Coordinates of C-alpha atoms in Angstrom, one line a residue:
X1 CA -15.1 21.8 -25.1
X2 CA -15.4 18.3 -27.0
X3 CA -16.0 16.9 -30.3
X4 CA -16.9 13.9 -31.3
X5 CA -17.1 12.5 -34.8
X6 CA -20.2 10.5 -33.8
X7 CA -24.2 11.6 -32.7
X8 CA -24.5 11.1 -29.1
X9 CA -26.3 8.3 -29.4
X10 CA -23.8 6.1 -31.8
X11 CA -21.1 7.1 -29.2
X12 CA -23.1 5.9 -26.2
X13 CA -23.6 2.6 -28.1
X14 CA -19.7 2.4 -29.0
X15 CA -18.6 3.7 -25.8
X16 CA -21.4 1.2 -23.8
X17 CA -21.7 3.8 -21.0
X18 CA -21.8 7.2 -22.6
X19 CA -19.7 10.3 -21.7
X20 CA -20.0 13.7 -22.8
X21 CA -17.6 16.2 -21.3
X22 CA -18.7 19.8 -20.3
X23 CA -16.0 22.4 -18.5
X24 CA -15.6 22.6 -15.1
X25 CA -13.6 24.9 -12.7
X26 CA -10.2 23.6 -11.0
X27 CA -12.2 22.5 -7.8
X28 CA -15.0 24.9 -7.2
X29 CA -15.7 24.3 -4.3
X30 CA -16.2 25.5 -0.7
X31 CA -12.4 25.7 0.9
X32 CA -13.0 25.6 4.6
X33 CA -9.3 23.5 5.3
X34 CA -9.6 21.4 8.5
X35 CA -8.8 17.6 7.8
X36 CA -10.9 15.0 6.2
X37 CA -10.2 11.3 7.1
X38 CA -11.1 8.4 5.1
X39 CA -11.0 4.9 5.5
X40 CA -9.9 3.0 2.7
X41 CA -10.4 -0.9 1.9
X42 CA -6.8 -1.1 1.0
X43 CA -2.9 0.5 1.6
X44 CA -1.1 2.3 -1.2
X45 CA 1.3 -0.2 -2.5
X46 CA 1.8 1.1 -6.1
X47 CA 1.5 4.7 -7.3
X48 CA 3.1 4.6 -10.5
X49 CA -0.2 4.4 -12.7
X50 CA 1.5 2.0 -14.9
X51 CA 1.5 -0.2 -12.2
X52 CA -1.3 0.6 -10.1
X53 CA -2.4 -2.4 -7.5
X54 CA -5.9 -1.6 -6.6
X55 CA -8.8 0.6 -7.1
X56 CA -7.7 1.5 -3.1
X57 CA -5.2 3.5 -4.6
X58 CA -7.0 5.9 -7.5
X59 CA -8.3 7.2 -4.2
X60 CA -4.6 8.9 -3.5
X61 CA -4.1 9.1 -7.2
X62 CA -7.3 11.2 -7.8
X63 CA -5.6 13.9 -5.8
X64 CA -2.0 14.3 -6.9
X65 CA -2.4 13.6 -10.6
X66 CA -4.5 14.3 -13.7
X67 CA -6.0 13.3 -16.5
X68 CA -6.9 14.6 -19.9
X69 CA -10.5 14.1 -18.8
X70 CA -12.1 12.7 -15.4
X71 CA -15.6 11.5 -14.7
X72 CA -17.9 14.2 -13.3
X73 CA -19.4 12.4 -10.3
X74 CA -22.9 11.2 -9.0
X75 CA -22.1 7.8 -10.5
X76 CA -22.6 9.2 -13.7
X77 CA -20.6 8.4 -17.0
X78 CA -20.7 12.4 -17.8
X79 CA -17.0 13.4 -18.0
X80 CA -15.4 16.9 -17.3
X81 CA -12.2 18.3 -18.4
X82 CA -9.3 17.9 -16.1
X83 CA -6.2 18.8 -17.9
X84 CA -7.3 19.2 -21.0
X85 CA -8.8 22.9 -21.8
X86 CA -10.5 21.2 -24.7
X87 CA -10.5 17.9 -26.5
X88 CA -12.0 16.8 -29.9
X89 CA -12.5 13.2 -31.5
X90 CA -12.0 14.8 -34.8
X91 CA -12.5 10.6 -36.6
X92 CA -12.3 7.5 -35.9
X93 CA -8.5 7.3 -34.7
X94 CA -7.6 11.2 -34.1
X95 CA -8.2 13.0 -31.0
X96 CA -7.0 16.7 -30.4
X97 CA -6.4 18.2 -27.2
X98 CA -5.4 21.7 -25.7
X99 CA -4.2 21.3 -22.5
X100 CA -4.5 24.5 -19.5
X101 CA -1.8 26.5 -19.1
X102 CA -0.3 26.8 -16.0
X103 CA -0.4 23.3 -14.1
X104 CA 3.1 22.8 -12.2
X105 CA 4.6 19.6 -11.7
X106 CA 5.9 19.6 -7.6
X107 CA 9.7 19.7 -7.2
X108 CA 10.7 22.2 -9.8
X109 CA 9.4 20.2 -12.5
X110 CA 8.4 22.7 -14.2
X111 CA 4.4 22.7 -16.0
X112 CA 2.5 19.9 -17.5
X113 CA 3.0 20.0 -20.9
X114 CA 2.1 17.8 -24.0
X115 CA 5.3 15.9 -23.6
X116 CA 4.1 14.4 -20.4
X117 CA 0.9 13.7 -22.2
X118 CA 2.5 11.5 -24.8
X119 CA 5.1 10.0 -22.5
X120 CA 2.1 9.0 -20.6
X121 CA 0.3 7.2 -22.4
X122 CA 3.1 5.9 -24.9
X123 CA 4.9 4.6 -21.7
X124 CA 2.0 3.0 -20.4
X125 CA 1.3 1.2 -24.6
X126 CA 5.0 0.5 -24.7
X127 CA 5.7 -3.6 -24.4
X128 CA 9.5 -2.5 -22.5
X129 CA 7.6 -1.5 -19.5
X130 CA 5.7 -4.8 -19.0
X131 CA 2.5 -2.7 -17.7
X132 CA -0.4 -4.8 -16.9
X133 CA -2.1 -2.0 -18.4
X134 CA -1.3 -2.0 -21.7
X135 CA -4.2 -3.1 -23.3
X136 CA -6.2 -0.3 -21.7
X137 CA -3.9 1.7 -24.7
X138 CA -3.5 -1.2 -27.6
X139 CA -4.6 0.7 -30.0
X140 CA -2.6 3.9 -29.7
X141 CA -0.2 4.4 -32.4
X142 CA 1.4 7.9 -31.2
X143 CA 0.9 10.9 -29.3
X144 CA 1.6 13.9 -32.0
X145 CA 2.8 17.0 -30.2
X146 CA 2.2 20.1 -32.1
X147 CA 3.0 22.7 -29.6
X148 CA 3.9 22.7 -25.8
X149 CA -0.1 22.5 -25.1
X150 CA -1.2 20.6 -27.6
X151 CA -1.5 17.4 -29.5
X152 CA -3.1 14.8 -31.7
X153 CA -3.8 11.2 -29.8
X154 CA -3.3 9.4 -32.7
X155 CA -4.9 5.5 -32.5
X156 CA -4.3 2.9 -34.9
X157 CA -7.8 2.0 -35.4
X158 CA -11.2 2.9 -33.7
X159 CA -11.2 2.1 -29.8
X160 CA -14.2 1.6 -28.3
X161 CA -13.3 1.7 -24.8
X162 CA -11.6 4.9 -25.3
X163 CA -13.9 7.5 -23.4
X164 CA -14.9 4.8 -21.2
X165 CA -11.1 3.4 -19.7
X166 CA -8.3 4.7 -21.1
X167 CA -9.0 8.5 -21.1
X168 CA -10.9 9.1 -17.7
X169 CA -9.4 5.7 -16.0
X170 CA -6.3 4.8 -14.4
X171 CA -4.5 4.5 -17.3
X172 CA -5.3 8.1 -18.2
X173 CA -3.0 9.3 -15.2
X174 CA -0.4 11.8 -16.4
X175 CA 3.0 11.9 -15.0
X176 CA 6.1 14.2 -15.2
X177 CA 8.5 12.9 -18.0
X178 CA 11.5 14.5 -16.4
X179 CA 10.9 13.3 -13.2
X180 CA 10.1 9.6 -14.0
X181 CA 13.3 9.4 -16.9
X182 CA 15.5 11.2 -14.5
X183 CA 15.1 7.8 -11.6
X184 CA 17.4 4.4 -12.1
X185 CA 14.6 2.2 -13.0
X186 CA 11.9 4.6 -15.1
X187 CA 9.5 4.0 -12.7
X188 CA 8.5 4.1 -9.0
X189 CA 6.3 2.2 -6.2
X190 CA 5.4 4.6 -3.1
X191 CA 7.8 7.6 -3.8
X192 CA 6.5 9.9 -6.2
X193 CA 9.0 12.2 -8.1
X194 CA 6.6 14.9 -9.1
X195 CA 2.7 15.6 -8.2
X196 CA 0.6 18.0 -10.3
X197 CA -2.9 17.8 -8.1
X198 CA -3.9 19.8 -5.4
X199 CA -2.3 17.8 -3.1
X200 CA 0.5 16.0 -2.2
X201 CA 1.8 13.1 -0.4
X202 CA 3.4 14.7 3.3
X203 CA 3.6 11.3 5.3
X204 CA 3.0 7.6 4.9
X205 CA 3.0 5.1 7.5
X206 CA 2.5 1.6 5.9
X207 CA -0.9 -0.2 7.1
X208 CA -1.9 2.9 9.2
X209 CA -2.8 6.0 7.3
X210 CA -1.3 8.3 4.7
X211 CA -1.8 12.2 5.1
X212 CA -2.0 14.3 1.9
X213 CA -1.5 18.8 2.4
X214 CA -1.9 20.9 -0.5
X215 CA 0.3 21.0 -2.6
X216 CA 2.9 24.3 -3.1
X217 CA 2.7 24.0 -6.5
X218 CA -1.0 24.0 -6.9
X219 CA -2.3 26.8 -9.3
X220 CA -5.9 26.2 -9.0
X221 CA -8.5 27.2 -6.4
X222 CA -7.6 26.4 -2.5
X223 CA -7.5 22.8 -1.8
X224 CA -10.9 21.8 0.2
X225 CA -8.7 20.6 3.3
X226 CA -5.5 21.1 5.0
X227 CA -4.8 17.9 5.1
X228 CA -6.5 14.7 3.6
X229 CA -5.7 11.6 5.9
X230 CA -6.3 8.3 4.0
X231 CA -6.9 5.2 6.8
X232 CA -6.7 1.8 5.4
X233 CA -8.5 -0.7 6.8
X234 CA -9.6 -3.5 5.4
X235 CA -12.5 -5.1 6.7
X236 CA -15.3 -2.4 6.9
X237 CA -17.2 -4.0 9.8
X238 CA -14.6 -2.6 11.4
X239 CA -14.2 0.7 9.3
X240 CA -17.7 1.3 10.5
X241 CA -16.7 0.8 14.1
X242 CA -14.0 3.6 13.8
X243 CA -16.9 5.8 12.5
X244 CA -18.8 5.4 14.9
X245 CA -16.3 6.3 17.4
X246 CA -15.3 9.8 15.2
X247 CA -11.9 8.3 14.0
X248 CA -13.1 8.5 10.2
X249 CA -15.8 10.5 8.6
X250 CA -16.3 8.4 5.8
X251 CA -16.1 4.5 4.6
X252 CA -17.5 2.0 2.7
X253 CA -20.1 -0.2 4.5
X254 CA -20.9 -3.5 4.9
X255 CA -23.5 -5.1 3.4
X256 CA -25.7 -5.9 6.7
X257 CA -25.2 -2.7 7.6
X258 CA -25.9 -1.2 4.3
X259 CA -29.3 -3.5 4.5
X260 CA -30.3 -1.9 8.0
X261 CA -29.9 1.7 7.9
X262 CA -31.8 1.1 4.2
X263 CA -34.7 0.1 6.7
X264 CA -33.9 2.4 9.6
X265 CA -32.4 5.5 7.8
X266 CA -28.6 7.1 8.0
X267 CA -28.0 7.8 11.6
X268 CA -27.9 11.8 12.6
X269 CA -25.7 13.7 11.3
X270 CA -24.4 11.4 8.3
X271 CA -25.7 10.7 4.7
X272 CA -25.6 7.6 2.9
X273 CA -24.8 6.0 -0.8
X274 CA -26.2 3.2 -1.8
X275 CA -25.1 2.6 -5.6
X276 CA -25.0 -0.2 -7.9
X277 CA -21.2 -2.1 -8.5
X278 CA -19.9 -3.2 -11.7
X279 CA -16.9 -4.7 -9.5
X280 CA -17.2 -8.5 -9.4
X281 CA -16.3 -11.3 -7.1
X282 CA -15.6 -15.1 -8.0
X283 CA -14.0 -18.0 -7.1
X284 CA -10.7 -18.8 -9.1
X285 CA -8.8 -22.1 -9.4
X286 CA -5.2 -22.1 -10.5
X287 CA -5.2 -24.3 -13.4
X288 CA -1.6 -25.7 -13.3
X289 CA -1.7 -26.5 -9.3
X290 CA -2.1 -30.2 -9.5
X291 CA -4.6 -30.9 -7.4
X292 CA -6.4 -28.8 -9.9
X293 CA -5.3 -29.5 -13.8
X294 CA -8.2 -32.0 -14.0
X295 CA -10.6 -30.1 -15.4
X296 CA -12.9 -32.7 -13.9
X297 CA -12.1 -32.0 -10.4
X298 CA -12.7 -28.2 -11.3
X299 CA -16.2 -28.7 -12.8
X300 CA -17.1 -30.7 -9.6
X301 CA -16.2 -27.8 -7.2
X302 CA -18.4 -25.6 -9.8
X303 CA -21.3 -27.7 -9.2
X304 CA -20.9 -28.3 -5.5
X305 CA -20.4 -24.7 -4.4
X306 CA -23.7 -23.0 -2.8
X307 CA -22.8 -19.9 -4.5
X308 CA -27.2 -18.5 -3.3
X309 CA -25.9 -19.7 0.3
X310 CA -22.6 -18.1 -0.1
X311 CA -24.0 -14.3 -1.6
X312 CA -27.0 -14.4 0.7
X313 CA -24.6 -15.1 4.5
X314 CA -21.8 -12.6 3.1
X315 CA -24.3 -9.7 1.5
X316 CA -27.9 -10.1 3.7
X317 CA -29.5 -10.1 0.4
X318 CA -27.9 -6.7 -0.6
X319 CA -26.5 -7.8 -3.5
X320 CA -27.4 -10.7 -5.8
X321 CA -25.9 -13.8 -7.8
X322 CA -23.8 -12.8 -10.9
X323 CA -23.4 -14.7 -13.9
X324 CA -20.6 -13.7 -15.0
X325 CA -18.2 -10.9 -14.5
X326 CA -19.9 -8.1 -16.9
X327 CA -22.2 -6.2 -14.7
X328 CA -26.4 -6.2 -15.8
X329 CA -25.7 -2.4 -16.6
X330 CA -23.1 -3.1 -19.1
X331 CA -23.9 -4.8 -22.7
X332 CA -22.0 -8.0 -22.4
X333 CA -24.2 -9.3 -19.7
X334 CA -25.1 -12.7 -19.8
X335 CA -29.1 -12.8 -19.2
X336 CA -29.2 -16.8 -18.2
X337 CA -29.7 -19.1 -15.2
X338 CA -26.9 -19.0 -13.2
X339 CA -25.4 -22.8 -13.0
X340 CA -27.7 -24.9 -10.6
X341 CA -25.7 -26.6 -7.4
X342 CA -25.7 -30.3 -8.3
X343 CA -24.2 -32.3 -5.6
X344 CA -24.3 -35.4 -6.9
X345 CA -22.9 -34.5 -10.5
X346 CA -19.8 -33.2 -8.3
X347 CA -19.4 -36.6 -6.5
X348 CA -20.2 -38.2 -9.7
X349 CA -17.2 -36.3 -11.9
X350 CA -15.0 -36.9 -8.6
X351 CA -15.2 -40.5 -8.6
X352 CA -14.7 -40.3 -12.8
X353 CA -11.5 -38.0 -12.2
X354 CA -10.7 -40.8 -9.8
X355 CA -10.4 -38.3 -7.0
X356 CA -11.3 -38.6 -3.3
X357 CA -10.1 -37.3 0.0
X358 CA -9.0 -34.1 -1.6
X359 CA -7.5 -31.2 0.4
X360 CA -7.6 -27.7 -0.9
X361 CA -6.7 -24.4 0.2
X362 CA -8.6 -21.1 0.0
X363 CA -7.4 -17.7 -0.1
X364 CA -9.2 -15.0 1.0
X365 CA -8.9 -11.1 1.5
X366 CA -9.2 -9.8 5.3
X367 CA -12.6 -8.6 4.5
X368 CA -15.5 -10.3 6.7
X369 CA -17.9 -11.0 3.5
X370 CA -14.5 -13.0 1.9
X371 CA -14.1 -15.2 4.7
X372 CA -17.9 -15.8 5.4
X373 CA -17.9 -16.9 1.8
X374 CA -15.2 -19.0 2.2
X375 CA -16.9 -20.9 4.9
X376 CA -20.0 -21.5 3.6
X377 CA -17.6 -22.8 0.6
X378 CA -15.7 -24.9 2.5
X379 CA -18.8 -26.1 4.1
X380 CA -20.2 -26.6 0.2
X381 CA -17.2 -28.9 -0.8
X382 CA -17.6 -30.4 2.4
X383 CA -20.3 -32.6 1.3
X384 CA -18.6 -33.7 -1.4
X385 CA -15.5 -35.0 0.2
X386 CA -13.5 -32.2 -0.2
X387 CA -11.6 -30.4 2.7
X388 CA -10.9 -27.0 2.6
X389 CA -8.1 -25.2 4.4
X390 CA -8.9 -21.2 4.4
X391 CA -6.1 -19.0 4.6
X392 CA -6.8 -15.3 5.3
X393 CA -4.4 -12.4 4.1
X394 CA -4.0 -9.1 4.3
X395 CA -4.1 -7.4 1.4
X396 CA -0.7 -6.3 0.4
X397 CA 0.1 -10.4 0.9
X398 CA -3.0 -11.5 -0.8
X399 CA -2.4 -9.2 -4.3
X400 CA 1.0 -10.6 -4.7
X401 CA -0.5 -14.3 -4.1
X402 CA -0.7 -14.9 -8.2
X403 CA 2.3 -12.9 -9.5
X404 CA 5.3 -14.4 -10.8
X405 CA 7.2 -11.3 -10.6
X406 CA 6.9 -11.9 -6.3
X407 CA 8.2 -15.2 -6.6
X408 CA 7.1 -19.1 -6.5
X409 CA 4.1 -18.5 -4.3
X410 CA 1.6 -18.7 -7.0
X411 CA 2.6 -23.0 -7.9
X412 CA 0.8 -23.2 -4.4
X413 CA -2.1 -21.4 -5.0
X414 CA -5.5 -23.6 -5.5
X415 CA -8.5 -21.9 -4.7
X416 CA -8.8 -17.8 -4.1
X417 CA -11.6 -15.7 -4.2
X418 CA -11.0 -12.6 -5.6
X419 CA -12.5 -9.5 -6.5
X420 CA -11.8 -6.8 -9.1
X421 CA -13.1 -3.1 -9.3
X422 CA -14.5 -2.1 -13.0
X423 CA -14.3 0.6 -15.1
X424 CA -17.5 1.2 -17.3
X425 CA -16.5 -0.2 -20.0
X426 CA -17.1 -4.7 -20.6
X427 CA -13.4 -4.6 -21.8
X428 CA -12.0 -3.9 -18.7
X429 CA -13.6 -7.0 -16.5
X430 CA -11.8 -9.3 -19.7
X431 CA -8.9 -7.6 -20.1
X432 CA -7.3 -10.2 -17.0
X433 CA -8.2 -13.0 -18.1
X434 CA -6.0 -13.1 -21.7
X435 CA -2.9 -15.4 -22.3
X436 CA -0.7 -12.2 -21.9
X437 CA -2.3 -11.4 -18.2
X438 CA -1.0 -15.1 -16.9
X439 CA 1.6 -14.7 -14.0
X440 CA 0.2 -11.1 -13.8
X441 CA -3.3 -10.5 -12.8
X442 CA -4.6 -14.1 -14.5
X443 CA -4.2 -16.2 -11.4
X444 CA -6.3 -19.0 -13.0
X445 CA -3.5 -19.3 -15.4
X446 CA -6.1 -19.6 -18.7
X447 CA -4.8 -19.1 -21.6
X448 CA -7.7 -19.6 -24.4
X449 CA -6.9 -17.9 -27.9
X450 CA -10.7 -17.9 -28.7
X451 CA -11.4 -15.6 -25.5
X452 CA -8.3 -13.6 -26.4
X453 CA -9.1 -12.7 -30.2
X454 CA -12.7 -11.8 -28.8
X455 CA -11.6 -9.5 -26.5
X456 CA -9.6 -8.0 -28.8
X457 CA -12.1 -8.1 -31.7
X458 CA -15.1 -6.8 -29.5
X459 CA -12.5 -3.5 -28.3
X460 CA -12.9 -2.2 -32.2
X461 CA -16.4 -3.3 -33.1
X462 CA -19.0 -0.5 -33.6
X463 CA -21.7 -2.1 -33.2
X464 CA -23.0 -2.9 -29.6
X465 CA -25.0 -6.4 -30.2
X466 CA -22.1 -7.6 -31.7
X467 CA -20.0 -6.6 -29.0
X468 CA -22.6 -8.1 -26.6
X469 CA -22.3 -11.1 -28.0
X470 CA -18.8 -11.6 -27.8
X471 CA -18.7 -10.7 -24.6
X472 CA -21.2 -13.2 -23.6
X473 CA -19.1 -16.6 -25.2
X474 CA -15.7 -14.8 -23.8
X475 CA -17.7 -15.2 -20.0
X476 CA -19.0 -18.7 -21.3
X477 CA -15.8 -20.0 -22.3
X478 CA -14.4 -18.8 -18.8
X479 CA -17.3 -20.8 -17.2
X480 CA -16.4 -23.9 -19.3
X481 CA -13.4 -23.9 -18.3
X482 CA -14.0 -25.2 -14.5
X483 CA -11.8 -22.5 -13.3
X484 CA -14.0 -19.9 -12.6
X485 CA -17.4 -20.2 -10.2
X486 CA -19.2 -16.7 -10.7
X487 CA -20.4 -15.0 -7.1
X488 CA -21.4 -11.3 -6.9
X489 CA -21.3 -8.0 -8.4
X490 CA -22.0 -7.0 -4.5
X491 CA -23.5 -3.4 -4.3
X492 CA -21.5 -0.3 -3.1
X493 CA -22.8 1.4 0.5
X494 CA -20.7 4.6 1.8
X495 CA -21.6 6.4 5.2
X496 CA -20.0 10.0 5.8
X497 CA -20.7 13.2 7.6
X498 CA -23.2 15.4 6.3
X499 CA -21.0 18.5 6.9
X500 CA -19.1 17.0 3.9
X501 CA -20.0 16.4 0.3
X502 CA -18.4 13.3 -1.3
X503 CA -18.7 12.1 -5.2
X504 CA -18.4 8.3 -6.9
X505 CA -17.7 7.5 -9.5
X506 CA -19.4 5.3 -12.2
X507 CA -18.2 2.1 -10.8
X508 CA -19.2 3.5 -7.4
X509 CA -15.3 4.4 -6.3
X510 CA -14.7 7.2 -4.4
X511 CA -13.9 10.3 -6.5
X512 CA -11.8 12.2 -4.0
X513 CA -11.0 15.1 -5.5
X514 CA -14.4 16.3 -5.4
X515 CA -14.8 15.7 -1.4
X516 CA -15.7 19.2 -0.2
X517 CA -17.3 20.6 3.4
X518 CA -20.9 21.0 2.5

């Protein structure tokens, strides 16, 4: 059960996506075993939660850990219990929990308890451990644990992105305390010292699959499959293509694709998702590169990028222009006129920046829509005298491009394109871009007090027009800045087998746990 100190309706206009949790069996679901393969955008690089690369990866995290509370599926922001047997907001900053009895941590570890509760969450808060993360728990004070099951999350002030992030999202991940304090560092990449899902990690070969099997130490109904092969491959043109030859039952699809069987109809014997995405997409420009400190040049390549021309080649007209990176369905949203291409203001701040034959480069993910993007871009600057160089990654190079802890790589970054998956909550698509996120996963290298203070401000305010707002000048004072040119929220397409039943989540990621045979 849950409690919450609020109505339903004040806590959907605090939370800005409501939850409300209801009880829900282990798995429930059909148990048929066989194997179920996947293909995934991205590798597992990182499966420490603290630590966590890419949405790519909650899709191997959703099956060997859990969390106090998960979302329920559909795309919905209803939550169920996961861990937790019940959990009450009992005020503003004081949450209870009970967790189930009987979860076992793999390799002897012994059951989940309270203690990895708190040591999850206080880990994650802790400034020591350097977790990008840590905002997603700024406002925790303590975990109280007042018996082996049970405790009090105790915050230090009233968290609005609480049921929305930190609970149900990565963050919320629970790990074994003896097993992480018990390795050299406290922490771990692609090893994992102790599982409590109903699967486990059997076999990974880097950049070709991963295969999950049940896990021994799994209390809970029979795992759905055997064994759950995870395929990464990055571009999903050709995801689809290994499809449609039976080498995967489900992926992500393109957006032309997505566009045509929208007209045509899924093809026998699949089923498709078509969902909206609160993930968003933009152009970043490293701020201390040279080439780009004048914030001249930077407001040139914002008004001579054909950001319609860009969206329309790379999505089919799928997906539409953003404004920002807070999604329509979120409150933060910026209702305006996207910025109008003006190629003559670019040449025009050019010559005034005293600029000309400029050469840049352009990073892009391996993903088709990326680097179609990034030539109707470089075609865009182009026309304004400025030469672009594209270089294409793969992802495990590409999401260390802007991070000082890999080395000197990010002094040579100039222009990227990126793209960031979302939680439902408008804190999480700021929480990158504060002074503390520079080096990390701010690659533009902004540091703006005034977006920082609201971001923190708008995490603890109750009322939702006054968190709109702030929300709104934080994106405009990104925009003002030259170093970010706003593309695409995209929209989120999935094909799979109908002799399957898959879930998403609210930001349209896969929730694999609840993948089940029909």
């Amino acid at each position: 059960m849950i409690g919450l100190p609020f109505t339903r309706r004040h806590f959907l206009q605090g939370a800005a996506a409501g939850a409300a949790i209801v009880a829900a069996p282990r798995l429930g679901r059909s148990a048929q075993g066989g194997v179920f393969r996947m293909a995934n955008y991205g590798d597992l690089q990182v499966l420490d939660p603290a630590f966590i690369l890419a949405a790519a990866e909650a899709a191997i995290y959703d099956l060997i850990y859990h969390r106090l509370v998960r979302f329920k599926g559909g795309g919905s922001t209803e939550l169920e219990l996961d861990a937790a047997e019940s959990i009450n907001q009992v005020d503003d900053t004081h949450i209870e929990f009970t967790l189930k009895k009987g979860i076992m941590w793999s390799n002897d570890m012994g059951e989940l308890t309270a203690e990895d509760v708190k040591y999850s969450y206080e880990r994650i808060a802790d400034p020591a451990l350097a977790s990008p993360y840590a905002g997603n728990w700024a406002a925790l004070d303590h975990v109280e644990v007042t018996g082996p099951y049970s405790g009090v999350i105790v915050l230090k002030e009233y968290f609005a992105p609480l049921w929305t992030i930190a609970l149900p999202g990565s963050s919320g991940f629970i790990v074994c305390k003896k097993a992480v304090e018990a390795l050299p560092e406290k922490k771990y990449t692609t090893e994992v010292p102790a599982v409590s899902g109903p699967y486990m990690i059997a076999e990974w070969t880097p950049k070709q699959r991963t295969i999950l099997k049940p896990n021994p130490a799994w209390t809970g109904e029979k795992p759905a499959f055997d064994e759950f092969h995870v395929v990464p491959i990055e571009d999903s043109s050709v995801a689809e293509l290994a499809y449609e030859a039976g080498d995967v039952d489900f992926t992500r699809l393109s957006a032309a694709t997505l566009g045509r069987y929208r007209d045509e109809g899924a093809p026998a014997g699949s089923k498709i998702i078509d969902v909206p995405s609160l993930a968003y997409v933009w152009v970043g420009m490293n701020t201390e590169n040279p080439a780009l400190s004048d914030i001249r040049v930077r407001k040139a390549i914002q008004r001579a990028i054909d950001v319609d021309a860009a969206v329309e080649a790379a999505y089919f007209g799928v997906a539409e222009r953003s404004t920002g990176i807070i999604a329509d369905s979120l409150i933060g949203h910026r209702h305006i006129e996207p910025m109008k291409r003006d190629v003559e203001e670019a040449k025009r701040l050019l010559a005034e920046a005293g600029v000309s034959d400029l050469t840049l480069t352009l990073d892009v993910n391996a993903d088709t829509k990326q680097l179609t993007m990034g030539q109707v871009i470089q075609a865009s600057l182009a026309e304004v005298g400025i030469n672009v160089v594209i270089n294409q990654r793969d992802s495990a190079t590409f999401w260390t491009l802007g991070d000082e802890s890999a080395g000197d790589q990010w002094k040579d970054m100039q222009l990227f394109i990126n793209r960031f998956s979302m939680d439902p909550d408008p804190s999480y698509a700021t929480e990158w871009f504060t002074c503390a996120q520079v080096g990390v996963w701010n690659w533009e290298r902004v540091c703006n007090p005034e977006f920082d203070k609201l971001h923190e401000d708008a995490k603890r305010e109750r009322d939702p027009n006054k968190r709109a707002e702030m929300y709104e000048k934080a994106q405009t004072l990104m925009e003002e800045s030259g170093a970010y040119v706003f593309l695409t929220h995209e929209r989120v397409g999935y094909i799979y087998r109908d002799k399957f039943e898959v879930a998403v989540d609210p930001a349209g990621d896969p929730l694999t746990r609840n993948f089940s045979h029909a």
